[in-house]
Coordinates of C-alpha atoms (C1' of nucleotides) in Angstrom, one line a residue:
Chain A
X1 CA 0.0 0.0 0.0
X2 CA 3.0 2.3 -0.2
X3 CA 3.8 4.3 -3.3
X4 CA 4.5 2.0 -6.2
X5 CA 1.3 2.3 -8.2
X6 CA 3.1 3.7 -11.2
X7 CA 1.0 1.3 -13.2
X8 CA -1.5 4.0 -14.2
X9 CA -3.2 3.0 -17.5
X10 CA -2.7 5.9 -20.0
X11 CA -6.1 7.3 -19.2
X12 CA -5.8 8.2 -15.5
X13 CA -6.7 11.8 -15.2
X14 CA -5.4 12.9 -11.7
X15 CA -4.0 9.9 -10.0
X16 CA -4.6 11.1 -6.4
X17 CA -4.0 14.8 -6.7
X18 CA -4.6 17.4 -4.0
X19 CA -8.2 17.0 -3.2
X20 CA -10.0 19.6 -1.1
X21 CA -10.1 18.8 2.5
X22 CA -13.9 18.8 2.6
X23 CA -13.8 16.0 0.0
X24 CA -11.4 13.9 2.1
X25 CA -13.7 14.3 5.0
X26 CA -16.6 12.8 3.0
X27 CA -14.6 9.8 1.8
X28 CA -15.1 7.8 5.1
X29 CA -18.9 8.3 4.6
X30 CA -18.7 6.7 1.2
X31 CA -16.7 3.8 2.7
X32 CA -19.4 3.4 5.3
X33 CA -22.4 3.3 2.9
X34 CA -20.5 1.0 0.5
X35 CA -20.1 -1.4 3.4
X36 CA -23.9 -1.3 3.8
X37 CA -24.6 -1.9 0.1
X38 CA -22.1 -4.8 0.3
X39 CA -23.8 -6.2 3.3
X40 CA -27.1 -6.0 1.5
X41 CA -25.7 -8.0 -1.4
X42 CA -25.3 -5.2 -4.0
X43 CA -22.6 -5.8 -6.5
X44 CA -22.8 -2.5 -8.3
X45 CA -24.0 0.9 -7.1
X46 CA -24.7 4.1 -8.9
X47 CA -23.9 7.6 -7.8
X48 CA -27.6 8.1 -7.7
X49 CA -28.1 5.3 -5.2
X50 CA -25.1 6.5 -3.0
X51 CA -26.5 10.0 -3.1
X52 CA -29.9 8.9 -2.0
X53 CA -28.4 7.1 1.1
X54 CA -26.3 10.1 2.0
X55 CA -28.7 12.8 1.1
X56 CA -26.2 14.3 -1.4
X57 CA -26.4 15.0 -5.1
X58 CA -25.0 12.3 -7.4
X59 CA -22.9 14.9 -9.1
X60 CA -21.1 15.7 -5.9
X61 CA -20.3 12.1 -5.3
X62 CA -18.9 11.6 -8.9
X63 CA -16.9 14.8 -8.6
X64 CA -15.5 13.8 -5.3
X65 CA -14.4 10.4 -6.6
X66 CA -12.9 12.0 -9.7
X67 CA -10.2 13.6 -7.6
X68 CA -8.8 10.2 -6.9
X69 CA -9.4 8.2 -10.1
X70 CA -12.0 6.7 -12.4
X71 CA -13.6 4.0 -10.5
X72 CA -16.9 3.6 -12.3
X73 CA -18.2 2.2 -15.5
X74 CA -20.7 4.1 -17.7
X75 CA -24.1 2.6 -17.8
X76 CA -23.3 0.4 -14.8
X77 CA -22.0 2.4 -11.9
X78 CA -19.4 1.4 -9.4
X79 CA -18.4 -2.0 -8.2
X80 CA -19.2 -1.9 -4.5
X81 CA -16.4 -4.1 -3.3
X82 CA -13.7 -2.6 -5.5
X83 CA -14.7 1.0 -4.8
X84 CA -14.6 0.3 -1.0
X85 CA -11.2 -1.2 -1.3
X86 CA -9.9 1.7 -3.4
X87 CA -11.2 4.3 -1.0
X88 CA -9.9 2.4 2.0
X89 CA -6.5 2.4 0.4
X90 CA -6.6 6.1 -0.4
X91 CA -7.5 6.9 3.2
X92 CA -4.9 4.5 4.6
X93 CA -7.6 2.4 6.2
X94 CA -6.1 -0.8 5.0
X95 CA -3.6 -0.9 7.8
X96 CA -3.4 -0.7 11.6
X97 CA -3.0 2.7 13.3
X98 CA -1.7 2.9 16.8
X99 CA -3.0 5.7 19.1
X100 CA -2.1 7.1 22.5
X101 CA -4.8 8.1 24.9
X102 CA -4.1 10.9 27.3
X103 CA -6.4 11.2 30.3
X104 CA -7.8 8.1 31.9
X105 CA -10.7 9.7 33.8
X106 CA -14.3 8.7 33.2
X107 CA -14.2 9.7 29.6
X108 CA -10.8 8.2 28.9
X109 CA -11.9 4.8 30.3
X110 CA -15.0 4.9 28.2
X111 CA -12.7 5.5 25.1
X112 CA -10.5 2.6 26.0
X113 CA -13.6 0.3 26.5
X114 CA -15.2 1.6 23.3
X115 CA -15.5 -1.4 20.9
X116 CA -15.8 0.7 17.7
X117 CA -12.1 1.5 17.1
X118 CA -10.4 -1.9 16.7
X119 CA -12.7 -3.2 14.0
X120 CA -11.8 -0.2 12.0
X121 CA -8.0 -0.6 12.5
X122 CA -7.5 1.9 15.3
X123 CA -5.7 0.5 18.3
X124 CA -5.3 2.4 21.6
X125 CA -1.9 1.0 22.6
X126 CA -0.9 3.3 25.4
X127 CA -2.6 5.4 28.1
X128 CA -1.2 8.4 29.9
X129 CA -2.2 10.7 32.8
X130 CA -0.7 13.3 35.1
X131 CA -2.4 12.1 38.2
X132 CA 0.3 10.1 40.1
X133 CA -2.4 8.1 41.9
X134 CA -3.4 6.4 38.7
X135 CA 0.0 6.1 37.0
X136 CA 1.0 2.5 37.1
X137 CA -2.5 1.2 37.5
X138 CA -4.2 -0.9 34.9
X139 CA -7.0 0.4 32.7
X140 CA -8.3 -2.3 30.4
X141 CA -5.2 -4.1 29.3
X142 CA -3.0 -1.0 29.5
X143 CA -0.9 0.3 32.3
X144 CA -1.2 4.0 32.8
X145 CA 2.1 5.9 32.0
X146 CA 3.3 9.3 33.2
X147 CA 2.8 12.0 30.6
X148 CA 6.5 12.7 30.3
X149 CA 7.0 9.3 28.7
X150 CA 4.9 10.2 25.7
X151 CA 7.7 10.9 23.3
X152 CA 9.6 7.7 24.2
X153 CA 6.4 5.6 24.0
X154 CA 5.3 7.1 20.7
X155 CA 8.6 6.1 19.2
X156 CA 8.7 2.7 20.7
X157 CA 5.2 1.6 19.8
X158 CA 4.9 3.4 16.4
X159 CA 2.1 5.6 17.6
X160 CA 0.8 8.1 15.0
X161 CA -2.4 9.3 16.6
X162 CA -3.1 11.1 19.9
X163 CA -6.5 11.1 21.7
X164 CA -7.0 13.9 24.2
X165 CA -9.5 13.2 27.0
X166 CA -8.3 15.5 29.7
X167 CA -10.1 18.4 31.4
X168 CA -10.2 21.7 29.5
X169 CA -7.6 23.3 31.7
X170 CA -4.9 20.7 31.0
X171 CA -5.7 20.2 27.3
X172 CA -3.3 22.7 25.7
X173 CA -0.3 21.3 27.6
X174 CA -1.3 17.8 26.3
X175 CA -1.5 19.1 22.7
X176 CA 2.0 20.6 23.2
X177 CA 3.4 17.3 24.5
X178 CA 1.8 15.4 21.6
X179 CA 3.1 17.8 19.0
X180 CA 6.6 17.7 20.6
X181 CA 6.4 13.9 20.3
X182 CA 5.9 14.2 16.6
X183 CA 2.2 13.4 16.5
X184 CA 0.4 14.8 13.5
X185 CA -3.2 13.7 14.0
X186 CA -5.2 14.3 17.2
X187 CA -8.7 13.4 18.2
X188 CA -9.8 15.9 20.7
X189 CA -12.5 15.3 23.3
X190 CA -11.6 18.4 25.4
X191 CA -13.9 21.4 25.0
X192 CA -11.1 23.8 23.9
X193 CA -9.8 25.4 20.8
X194 CA -6.4 23.8 20.4
X195 CA -3.3 25.8 19.4
X196 CA -1.2 23.5 17.1
X197 CA 1.1 23.9 14.1
X198 CA -0.6 23.9 10.7
X199 CA 0.8 20.5 9.8
X200 CA -1.0 18.9 12.7
X201 CA -4.6 17.8 12.1
X202 CA -7.1 18.0 15.0
X203 CA -10.6 16.8 14.9
X204 CA -12.9 17.6 17.7
X205 CA -15.6 15.3 19.2
X206 CA -17.9 17.6 20.9
X207 CA -21.5 16.8 21.5
X208 CA -22.1 20.1 23.3
X209 CA -21.0 22.2 20.3
X210 CA -23.2 20.1 18.1
X211 CA -26.2 20.7 20.3
X212 CA -25.4 24.4 20.6
X213 CA -25.5 25.0 16.9
X214 CA -28.8 23.2 16.5
X215 CA -30.8 25.2 19.0
X216 CA -30.4 28.2 16.8
X217 CA -32.9 26.5 14.4
X218 CA -35.4 25.4 17.1
X219 CA -38.1 28.0 17.2
X220 CA -39.5 28.8 20.7
X221 CA -42.2 26.2 20.8
X222 CA -45.9 27.1 21.0
X223 CA -46.5 24.8 23.9
X224 CA -43.7 26.4 25.9
X225 CA -44.8 29.9 26.0
X226 CA -45.9 29.6 29.6
X227 CA -44.8 26.1 30.3
X228 CA -42.8 25.8 33.5
X229 CA -39.6 23.8 33.0
X230 CA -36.7 26.0 34.2
Chain B
X1 CA -38.6 33.9 12.1
X2 CA -41.5 34.6 9.9
X3 CA -41.5 37.8 7.9
X4 CA -42.7 40.8 9.9
X5 CA -39.5 42.3 11.3
X6 CA -39.9 45.6 9.5
X7 CA -39.0 47.5 12.7
X8 CA -35.3 48.0 12.0
X9 CA -33.9 51.1 13.7
X10 CA -32.2 53.2 11.0
X11 CA -28.7 51.9 11.9
X12 CA -29.2 48.2 12.2
X13 CA -27.6 46.5 9.2
X14 CA -29.1 43.0 9.2
X15 CA -30.9 42.4 12.4
X16 CA -30.5 38.7 12.5
X17 CA -31.0 37.8 8.9
X18 CA -30.4 34.4 7.3
X19 CA -26.8 33.7 8.2
X20 CA -25.1 30.8 6.4
X21 CA -25.3 27.6 8.3
X22 CA -21.5 27.4 8.5
X23 CA -21.5 30.7 10.4
X24 CA -24.1 29.4 12.9
X25 CA -21.9 26.4 13.5
X26 CA -19.0 28.7 14.5
X27 CA -21.0 30.8 16.9
X28 CA -20.7 28.2 19.8
X29 CA -17.0 28.3 19.4
X30 CA -17.0 32.1 19.9
X31 CA -19.2 31.6 23.0
X32 CA -16.6 29.2 24.3
X33 CA -13.5 31.3 23.9
X34 CA -15.4 34.4 25.1
X35 CA -16.0 32.4 28.3
X36 CA -12.2 31.8 28.5
X37 CA -11.4 35.4 28.0
X38 CA -13.9 36.3 30.7
X39 CA -12.5 33.7 33.1
X40 CA -9.1 35.2 32.4
X41 CA -10.4 38.7 33.5
X42 CA -10.5 40.3 30.0
X43 CA -13.1 43.0 29.7
X44 CA -12.7 43.7 26.0
X45 CA -11.4 41.5 23.2
X46 CA -10.6 42.2 19.6
X47 CA -11.3 40.1 16.5
X48 CA -7.6 39.7 16.3
X49 CA -7.4 38.1 19.7
X50 CA -10.4 35.9 19.1
X51 CA -8.8 34.8 15.8
X52 CA -5.6 33.9 17.5
X53 CA -7.3 31.7 19.9
X54 CA -9.4 30.0 17.2
X55 CA -6.8 29.9 14.5
X56 CA -9.1 31.9 12.2
X57 CA -8.7 35.3 10.5
X58 CA -10.0 38.3 12.3
X59 CA -11.9 39.3 9.2
X60 CA -13.9 36.1 9.3
X61 CA -14.9 36.6 12.9
X62 CA -16.0 40.2 12.2
X63 CA -18.0 39.1 9.1
X64 CA -19.6 36.3 11.0
X65 CA -20.7 38.6 13.8
X66 CA -22.0 41.1 11.3
X67 CA -24.7 38.7 10.3
X68 CA -26.3 39.2 13.7
X69 CA -25.7 42.8 14.6
X70 CA -23.0 45.3 15.5
X71 CA -21.5 44.3 18.7
X72 CA -18.1 46.0 18.7
X73 CA -16.7 49.4 19.2
X74 CA -14.2 50.8 16.8
X75 CA -10.8 51.2 18.3
X76 CA -11.8 49.0 21.3
X77 CA -13.1 45.7 20.2
X78 CA -15.9 43.7 21.8
X79 CA -17.1 43.7 25.3
X80 CA -16.5 40.1 26.4
X81 CA -19.5 39.7 28.7
X82 CA -21.9 41.5 26.4
X83 CA -20.9 39.6 23.3
X84 CA -21.2 36.3 25.1
X85 CA -24.7 37.2 26.3
X86 CA -25.8 38.3 22.8
X87 CA -24.5 35.2 21.2
X88 CA -26.0 32.9 23.8
X89 CA -29.3 34.6 23.2
X90 CA -29.0 34.3 19.4
X91 CA -28.3 30.6 19.7
X92 CA -31.0 30.1 22.3
X93 CA -28.5 29.0 24.9
X94 CA -30.1 31.2 27.6
X95 CA -32.7 28.7 28.4
X96 CA -33.1 25.0 29.2
X97 CA -33.4 22.4 26.5
X98 CA -34.9 19.0 27.2
X99 CA -33.6 16.0 25.4
X100 CA -34.7 12.3 25.0
X101 CA -32.1 9.6 24.9
X102 CA -32.8 6.5 22.8
X103 CA -30.7 3.5 23.6
X104 CA -29.5 2.8 27.1
X105 CA -26.6 0.4 26.3
X106 CA -23.1 1.1 27.3
X107 CA -22.9 4.3 25.2
X108 CA -26.4 5.5 26.3
X109 CA -25.5 5.1 30.0
X110 CA -22.3 7.0 29.4
X111 CA -24.3 9.8 27.9
X112 CA -26.7 10.0 30.8
X113 CA -23.8 10.1 33.2
X114 CA -21.9 12.7 31.1
X115 CA -21.6 15.8 33.3
X116 CA -21.0 18.2 30.4
X117 CA -24.6 18.7 29.2
X118 CA -26.4 20.2 32.3
X119 CA -24.1 23.1 32.9
X120 CA -24.8 24.1 29.3
X121 CA -28.5 23.9 29.7
X122 CA -29.1 20.5 28.0
X123 CA -31.1 18.1 30.2
X124 CA -31.7 14.4 29.3
X125 CA -35.1 14.0 30.8
X126 CA -36.2 10.7 29.4
X127 CA -34.6 7.5 28.2
X128 CA -35.9 4.9 25.8
X129 CA -35.0 1.4 24.6
X130 CA -36.5 -1.5 22.7
X131 CA -35.1 -4.2 24.9
X132 CA -37.9 -5.4 27.2
X133 CA -35.4 -6.5 29.7
X134 CA -34.2 -3.0 30.5
X135 CA -37.6 -1.2 30.1
X136 CA -38.8 -0.1 33.5
X137 CA -35.3 -0.3 35.0
X138 CA -33.5 2.8 36.4
X139 CA -30.6 4.4 34.7
X140 CA -29.3 7.3 36.6
X141 CA -32.4 9.0 37.9
X142 CA -34.5 8.0 34.8
X143 CA -36.7 5.1 34.3
X144 CA -36.3 3.4 30.9
X145 CA -39.4 3.7 28.8
X146 CA -40.6 1.7 25.8
X147 CA -39.9 3.3 22.4
X148 CA -43.5 3.5 21.5
X149 CA -44.0 6.1 24.2
X150 CA -41.7 8.6 22.5
X151 CA -44.4 10.8 21.1
X152 CA -46.4 11.0 24.3
X153 CA -43.3 11.7 26.4
X154 CA -42.0 14.3 24.0
X155 CA -45.3 16.2 24.3
X156 CA -45.5 15.8 28.1
X157 CA -42.0 16.8 29.0
X158 CA -41.5 19.5 26.3
X159 CA -38.6 17.6 24.7
X160 CA -37.1 19.3 21.7
X161 CA -34.0 17.3 21.1
X162 CA -33.4 13.6 20.4
X163 CA -30.1 11.7 21.2
X164 CA -29.6 8.5 19.3
X165 CA -27.3 5.9 20.9
X166 CA -28.6 2.6 19.4
X167 CA -26.7 0.1 17.2
X168 CA -26.5 1.0 13.5
X169 CA -29.1 -1.5 12.6
X170 CA -31.8 0.1 14.7
X171 CA -30.9 3.7 14.1
X172 CA -33.1 4.5 11.1
X173 CA -36.3 3.3 12.9
X174 CA -35.3 5.5 15.8
X175 CA -34.9 8.5 13.5
X176 CA -38.3 7.8 12.1
X177 CA -39.9 7.6 15.5
X178 CA -38.2 10.9 16.6
X179 CA -39.3 12.6 13.4
X180 CA -42.8 11.3 13.9
X181 CA -42.8 12.7 17.4
X182 CA -42.1 16.1 16.0
X183 CA -38.4 16.3 17.0
X184 CA -36.4 18.7 14.8
X185 CA -32.9 18.4 16.3
X186 CA -31.1 15.1 16.7
X187 CA -27.7 14.3 18.1
X188 CA -26.6 11.1 16.4
X189 CA -24.0 8.7 17.9
X190 CA -24.9 5.8 15.6
X191 CA -22.5 5.1 12.7
X192 CA -25.1 5.6 10.0
X193 CA -26.2 8.2 7.5
X194 CA -29.7 9.2 8.7
X195 CA -32.7 9.7 6.3
X196 CA -34.7 12.6 7.7
X197 CA -36.8 15.4 6.2
X198 CA -34.9 18.6 5.4
X199 CA -36.4 20.5 8.3
X200 CA -34.8 18.2 10.8
X201 CA -31.2 18.9 11.8
X202 CA -28.9 16.0 12.6
X203 CA -25.4 16.4 13.9
X204 CA -23.2 13.3 14.2
X205 CA -20.8 12.5 16.9
X206 CA -18.5 10.0 15.3
X207 CA -14.9 9.6 16.5
X208 CA -14.3 6.9 13.9
X209 CA -15.2 9.1 11.0
X210 CA -12.9 11.8 12.5
X211 CA -10.0 9.4 12.6
X212 CA -10.6 8.0 9.2
X213 CA -10.4 11.4 7.5
X214 CA -7.1 12.2 9.3
X215 CA -5.2 9.1 8.3
X216 CA -5.3 10.4 4.7
X217 CA -2.8 13.0 5.8
X218 CA -0.5 10.7 7.7
X219 CA 2.3 9.7 5.4
X220 CA 3.6 6.2 5.7
X221 CA 6.2 6.6 8.4
X222 CA 9.8 6.0 7.8
X223 CA 10.2 3.8 10.8
X224 CA 7.3 1.7 9.7
X225 CA 8.6 0.5 6.4
X226 CA 9.3 -2.9 7.7
X227 CA 7.8 -2.7 11.1
X228 CA 5.4 -5.6 11.9
X229 CA 2.2 -4.3 13.3
X230 CA -0.6 -5.6 11.2
Chain C
dG1 C1' -31.0 2.9 -22.5
dT2 C1' -28.0 4.1 -18.4
dT3 C1' -24.5 6.2 -15.9
dT4 C1' -19.8 8.0 -15.5
dG5 C1' -16.3 11.8 -15.7
dT6 C1' -15.6 16.5 -16.3
dG7 C1' -15.2 21.3 -18.2
dA8 C1' -18.0 25.3 -17.4
dA9 C1' -21.4 27.8 -14.7
dG10 C1' -23.2 29.0 -10.7
dG11 C1' -23.3 29.7 -5.8
dA12 C1' -21.3 30.1 -1.3
dT13 C1' -17.7 31.5 1.7
dT14 C1' -13.5 33.8 2.8
dT15 C1' -10.4 37.4 2.5
dC16 C1' -9.2 42.1 1.2
dA17 C1' -9.0 46.7 2.0
dC18 C1' -10.7 50.8 3.6
dA19 C1' -14.2 54.3 5.2
dG20 C1' -15.9 55.5 9.5
dC21 C1' -15.9 55.9 14.3
dA22 C1' -13.9 56.0 19.1
Chain D
dT1 C1' -4.1 55.7 16.7
dG2 C1' -6.8 51.2 16.8
dC3 C1' -10.3 48.5 15.5
dT4 C1' -14.9 47.6 13.6
dG5 C1' -18.2 46.8 9.9
dT6 C1' -18.8 45.9 5.1
dG7 C1' -18.9 46.3 0.0
dA8 C1' -16.0 44.2 -3.5
dA9 C1' -12.7 40.7 -4.9
dA10 C1' -11.0 36.4 -4.6
dT11 C1' -11.3 31.8 -3.6
dC12 C1' -13.5 27.6 -2.8
dC13 C1' -17.2 24.3 -3.5
dT14 C1' -21.3 22.5 -5.7
dT15 C1' -24.2 21.8 -9.5
dC16 C1' -25.1 21.6 -14.4
dA17 C1' -25.1 19.5 -18.6
dC18 C1' -23.3 16.6 -22.0
dA19 C1' -19.8 13.8 -24.6
dA20 C1' -18.1 9.3 -24.1
dA21 C1' -18.5 4.6 -22.7
dC22 C1' -20.9 0.5 -21.6

DNA sequence: GTTTGTGAAGGATTTCACAGCA
DNA sequence: TGCTGTGAAATCCTTCACAAAC
């Protein structure tokens, strides 16, 4: 899966050029619905069908895919299995990724116990905390390490991803430590705006922000005018 | 937001017109960093300072805010407390929002126990499941209800928000039930692409998708060329 | 007949740059 | 002087529409 796919047939338009970030963010969605079509027994799927599932226009799906290659056949659509394999390869999902979790409080423990990561190739292989009273203790099948061992551990275990699950007040120092350790991809559960270099990707998981931007669209309900629920 | 806001004072540019959705999604971020500036004792803040915290351009912040009013003073910036109050009001964060949780498995229980919602005004006031063996049992201080009581409960408790924490296979039927109950805002933890009417907002919380779109940017590491971890 | 891949058009969002005000 | 608010410009993203391929 490294870089020797020089075997482009003479008609490949843009092998895997610089696609807009927003397009890259949609690719995992395509992978997901392709898995559904596959599970349902579909062999081929059209951009129309994909669009219906994802509530997007077929044109957008075709355009998105065209940044990475020509995966379809006119008149037929896309081979479900092959497109899934291609997209997984493009995204780097055909390998294992090791992650370091920082913060083993309530949330951190839930993340370690979360069964959704491993089947997708994401392995939490180390856990860190500042609290001396938990360092050395076992969480799941991991032993909690002191934060100042991040760099050493990242190198030793081939960790490429950081997961931040510490309180807001400690988050920036954890970002700094992860960046210092050479981490370039961070999944952030802390409710803060991280300060990181431009070459470091951070994605936030933040249910409160999600809720807060939906309430804008909720009109003050008729039945609440004088209802007492405060 | 019907159509009779003809009462603009002569200097109000766009009272609270139709701002792009992407702008609305950034407003909660502004609220959050304003709270930080406030906690740090700042009285005034400039778009430059906000931009530095959020890694955005000052121009974008000013433009975003201009969709909703004129909150700043030239030469001085924005009053931290006042801007926070205004934005919270615009977003509807100055009130309580009741939510219904569907799915009281591992994840659902973690959501009920999550301490981050209440301080922000989001209250999970009812929990539902299909599994007869958990219906009637207590989770936190809630009693689990059968799913077919959603509509009744939504009306009785003034619930405006649905939170979906069921397995992927059951998710669409839960969306359908929530929509049928008149819910217009859904926080979705299930790894599926929901099919809902256009007037229903859904925001996904999906750490796996977040990870999957970051791996694209992680180059195959030098030290991994021949490392054995897959 | 069907559906892809893609230039071109259209629309949306961001940034620029500066007048106006404190 | 310092900073906002905002038209205009620039950039980015989506949709259109159709030739080409099956």
